[in-house]
Amino acid sequence: KAGVTQTPRYLIKTRGQQVTLSCSPISGHRSVSWYQQTPGQGLQFLFEYFSETQRNKGNFPGRFSGRQFSNSRSEMNVSTLELGDSALYLCASSLGGTGIPEAFFGQGTRLTVV
Amino acid sequence: GENVEQHPSTLSVQEGDSAVIKCTYSDSASNYFPWYKQELGKRPQLIIDIRSNVGEKKDQRIAVTLNKTAKHFSLHITETQPEDSAVYFCAASLSTGTASKLTFGTGTRLQVTL
């Protein structure tokens, strides 16, 4: 069974640009969550999608957005990039059903903003 | 919202000794508490979890305990080995089946020395 796949693995972008990251969950998983990991702030929750609907959101500015497709794959978009957006972006997939909360992470996309 | 505190931030033990990492959470409604291990440059991996209707759970050398009254939970690793060296994160979640998000502790860097 394939794990959670994130693409690309590495990205270098310039301030002001926008970026789109992709996450393919484990087959059968319908929930995808996104997290930002930085040395200073640790792992912080961005948002969660389930059945193409955002059902939970963290405390990030509106420049951070996401969506989920009918096949459960999810994308995250960051517009008007700032230097502080440099981080490892991780997605986690889970079944999303009642009583089954286990979440499994992808290998992450390391974004560097210059 | 939920807040999770984790201690210690670094922990050095000799091979064969035990290691204990402690976390406290603020939201008494949280009902799911996973632990993740993250090796350098790799994704966080779920190593064990516990739900609020259970006080203790064990998996080989790893155990987790939960005290709902005091709102704290701990990870215990016995007979530590060099491959246990990694950063460990605790997390808390209110998993209702309709929405869930993980709030992480700040991590504990465990070093197992020979």
Coordinates of C-alpha atoms in Angstrom, one line a residue:
Chain A
K1 CA 0.0 0.0 0.0
A2 CA 1.6 3.3 -1.1
G3 CA 2.1 5.9 1.6
V4 CA 1.4 9.6 1.5
T5 CA 3.2 11.3 -1.5
Q6 CA 4.1 14.9 -1.6
T7 CA 5.4 16.8 -4.6
P8 CA 7.7 18.5 -5.2
R9 CA 10.2 17.6 -2.5
Y10 CA 12.1 20.9 -2.8
L11 CA 11.2 24.3 -4.1
I12 CA 13.0 27.6 -4.2
K13 CA 10.9 30.7 -4.9
T14 CA 11.3 34.4 -4.8
R15 CA 9.4 36.8 -2.5
G16 CA 6.1 37.8 -4.0
Q17 CA 5.7 34.7 -6.1
Q18 CA 3.1 32.0 -5.4
V19 CA 3.5 28.3 -5.0
T20 CA 1.4 25.2 -5.2
L21 CA 2.2 22.0 -3.3
S22 CA 0.5 18.7 -3.9
C23 CA -0.4 15.8 -1.6
S24 CA -1.7 12.4 -2.6
P25 CA -3.1 10.5 0.5
I26 CA -3.0 6.8 1.2
S27 CA -5.5 5.0 -0.9
G28 CA -8.9 5.0 0.8
H29 CA -8.1 7.9 3.1
R30 CA -10.5 10.8 2.7
S31 CA -9.0 13.4 5.1
V32 CA -5.9 15.4 4.3
S33 CA -4.4 17.9 6.7
W34 CA -1.5 20.3 6.1
Y35 CA 1.1 21.4 8.6
Q36 CA 4.0 23.9 8.5
Q37 CA 7.2 22.8 10.3
T38 CA 9.8 25.4 11.2
P39 CA 12.6 25.2 13.8
G40 CA 11.2 28.1 15.7
Q41 CA 7.5 27.3 15.7
G42 CA 7.4 23.5 15.4
L43 CA 4.6 21.8 13.7
Q44 CA 1.6 24.1 13.2
F45 CA -1.8 23.1 11.7
L46 CA -2.8 24.9 8.5
F47 CA -6.1 23.3 7.5
E48 CA -7.9 20.0 7.0
Y49 CA -9.9 18.8 4.0
F50 CA -12.4 16.0 4.0
S51 CA -14.6 15.0 1.0
E52 CA -13.5 18.2 -0.9
T53 CA -14.6 20.5 2.0
Q54 CA -12.4 22.4 4.4
R55 CA -13.6 21.4 7.8
N56 CA -10.9 22.8 10.0
K57 CA -8.5 25.8 9.8
G58 CA -5.5 27.0 11.7
N59 CA -4.3 30.5 12.4
F60 CA -2.6 31.4 9.2
P61 CA -3.2 34.4 6.9
G62 CA -5.5 34.1 3.9
R63 CA -2.4 33.8 1.6
F64 CA -2.5 30.2 2.6
S65 CA -5.2 28.3 0.9
G66 CA -6.0 24.8 -0.2
R67 CA -8.4 22.5 -1.9
Q68 CA -9.2 18.8 -2.3
F69 CA -10.2 16.9 -5.4
S70 CA -12.7 14.1 -5.8
N71 CA -9.9 11.6 -5.6
S72 CA -8.9 13.0 -2.2
R73 CA -5.7 14.5 -3.6
S74 CA -5.1 17.9 -2.1
E75 CA -3.2 21.0 -3.1
M76 CA -2.0 23.9 -0.9
N77 CA -1.3 27.3 -2.4
V78 CA 0.7 30.1 -0.9
S79 CA 0.4 33.5 -2.6
T80 CA 2.6 36.5 -2.3
L81 CA 5.4 34.6 -0.7
E82 CA 7.4 36.0 2.2
L83 CA 10.8 35.1 3.6
G84 CA 9.1 33.7 6.7
D85 CA 7.2 31.2 4.7
S86 CA 10.3 29.2 4.3
A87 CA 9.5 25.9 6.0
L88 CA 8.9 22.2 5.6
Y89 CA 5.3 21.7 4.6
L90 CA 3.9 18.4 5.6
C91 CA 0.6 16.8 4.7
A92 CA -1.0 14.0 6.7
S93 CA -3.8 11.6 5.6
S94 CA -6.3 9.8 7.6
L95 CA -9.4 7.8 7.0
G96 CA -11.5 10.6 8.3
G97 CA -14.3 8.3 9.5
T98 CA -15.7 8.2 13.0
G99 CA -13.3 6.8 15.6
I100 CA -10.3 6.3 13.3
P101 CA -8.1 9.4 13.8
E102 CA -4.6 8.0 13.0
A103 CA -2.8 10.4 10.7
F104 CA 0.2 9.5 8.5
F105 CA 2.6 12.0 7.1
G106 CA 4.1 12.5 3.7
Q107 CA 7.9 13.2 3.4
G108 CA 7.2 16.9 3.0
T109 CA 8.0 19.7 0.6
R110 CA 10.8 22.0 1.7
L111 CA 10.1 25.5 0.5
T112 CA 12.8 28.1 0.5
V113 CA 11.8 31.7 -0.2
V114 CA 14.7 34.0 -1.3
Chain B
G1 CA -7.9 26.5 21.4
E2 CA -5.8 23.6 22.5
N3 CA -2.3 24.1 23.8
V4 CA 0.3 21.3 24.3
E5 CA 3.4 21.7 26.4
Q6 CA 6.2 19.1 26.1
H7 CA 9.2 18.5 28.3
P8 CA 12.1 18.1 28.2
S9 CA 13.3 19.8 25.0
T10 CA 16.4 17.6 25.0
L11 CA 17.1 14.3 26.6
S12 CA 20.4 12.3 26.6
V13 CA 20.4 8.8 27.9
Q14 CA 22.8 5.9 27.8
E15 CA 22.0 2.9 25.8
G16 CA 19.9 0.5 27.8
D17 CA 18.5 3.2 30.1
S18 CA 14.8 4.4 30.0
A19 CA 13.6 7.6 28.6
V20 CA 10.5 9.5 29.6
I21 CA 8.9 12.5 27.8
K22 CA 6.0 14.3 29.3
C23 CA 3.2 16.4 27.8
T24 CA 0.4 18.4 29.2
Y25 CA -2.7 19.7 27.3
S26 CA -5.2 22.4 28.0
D27 CA -8.5 21.3 26.4
S28 CA -10.3 18.7 28.5
A29 CA -12.3 17.8 25.5
S30 CA -9.3 16.4 23.6
N31 CA -9.6 12.6 23.3
Y32 CA -6.8 11.4 21.1
F33 CA -3.1 11.6 21.9
P34 CA -0.5 10.3 19.3
W35 CA 3.2 10.3 19.5
Y36 CA 5.4 10.8 16.5
K37 CA 9.1 10.1 15.9
Q38 CA 11.0 12.2 13.4
E39 CA 14.5 11.3 12.4
L40 CA 16.7 13.9 10.8
G41 CA 15.5 14.7 7.3
K42 CA 12.5 12.3 7.5
R43 CA 8.8 12.5 7.9
P44 CA 7.2 12.2 11.4
Q45 CA 6.2 8.6 12.0
L46 CA 3.3 7.6 14.2
I47 CA 4.8 5.3 16.9
I48 CA 2.0 4.9 19.4
D49 CA -1.2 6.6 20.3
I50 CA -3.8 6.5 23.1
R51 CA -7.4 7.5 23.3
S52 CA -9.1 9.1 26.3
N53 CA -10.9 5.9 27.4
V54 CA -7.6 4.2 28.0
G55 CA -5.1 4.9 30.8
E56 CA -2.1 3.0 29.4
K57 CA -1.0 1.4 26.2
K58 CA 2.2 -0.6 25.5
D59 CA 3.9 -1.7 22.3
Q60 CA 7.1 -3.6 22.9
R61 CA 9.6 -1.1 24.4
I62 CA 7.3 1.8 24.1
A63 CA 4.4 2.7 26.4
V64 CA 2.2 5.7 26.8
T65 CA 0.2 6.7 29.9
L66 CA -2.6 9.2 30.1
N67 CA -4.0 11.0 33.1
K68 CA -7.2 12.7 32.1
T69 CA -7.8 14.4 35.4
A70 CA -4.4 16.1 35.4
K71 CA -4.4 16.5 31.6
H72 CA -1.1 15.0 31.0
F73 CA 0.3 12.1 29.1
S74 CA 3.8 10.6 28.9
L75 CA 5.9 8.4 26.6
H76 CA 8.1 5.8 28.1
I77 CA 10.9 4.1 26.1
T78 CA 12.7 1.2 27.9
E79 CA 16.0 -0.4 27.0
T80 CA 16.9 2.5 24.7
Q81 CA 18.9 1.8 21.6
P82 CA 21.0 4.2 19.3
E83 CA 18.2 3.9 16.7
D84 CA 15.8 5.5 19.1
S85 CA 17.7 8.8 18.7
A86 CA 15.3 11.2 17.1
V87 CA 12.9 14.1 17.8
Y88 CA 9.7 13.0 19.4
F89 CA 6.5 15.0 19.2
C90 CA 3.4 14.5 21.3
A91 CA 0.1 15.8 20.0
A92 CA -3.5 16.2 21.2
S93 CA -6.7 16.2 19.2
L94 CA -10.4 16.4 19.5
S95 CA -11.4 13.7 17.0
T96 CA -15.1 13.7 16.5
G97 CA -15.2 11.9 13.2
T98 CA -16.4 15.0 11.6
A99 CA -13.3 17.2 12.1
S100 CA -10.0 16.8 13.7
K101 CA -6.7 18.6 13.9
L102 CA -3.5 17.8 15.8
T103 CA -1.9 20.3 18.1
F104 CA 1.7 19.4 18.6
G105 CA 4.1 19.9 21.4
T106 CA 7.4 21.5 20.6
G107 CA 9.4 18.3 20.5
T108 CA 12.0 16.4 22.5
R109 CA 15.4 15.6 21.0
L110 CA 16.4 12.3 22.4
Q111 CA 20.0 11.2 22.1
V112 CA 21.0 7.7 23.0
T113 CA 24.7 7.4 23.6
L114 CA 26.8 4.2 23.6

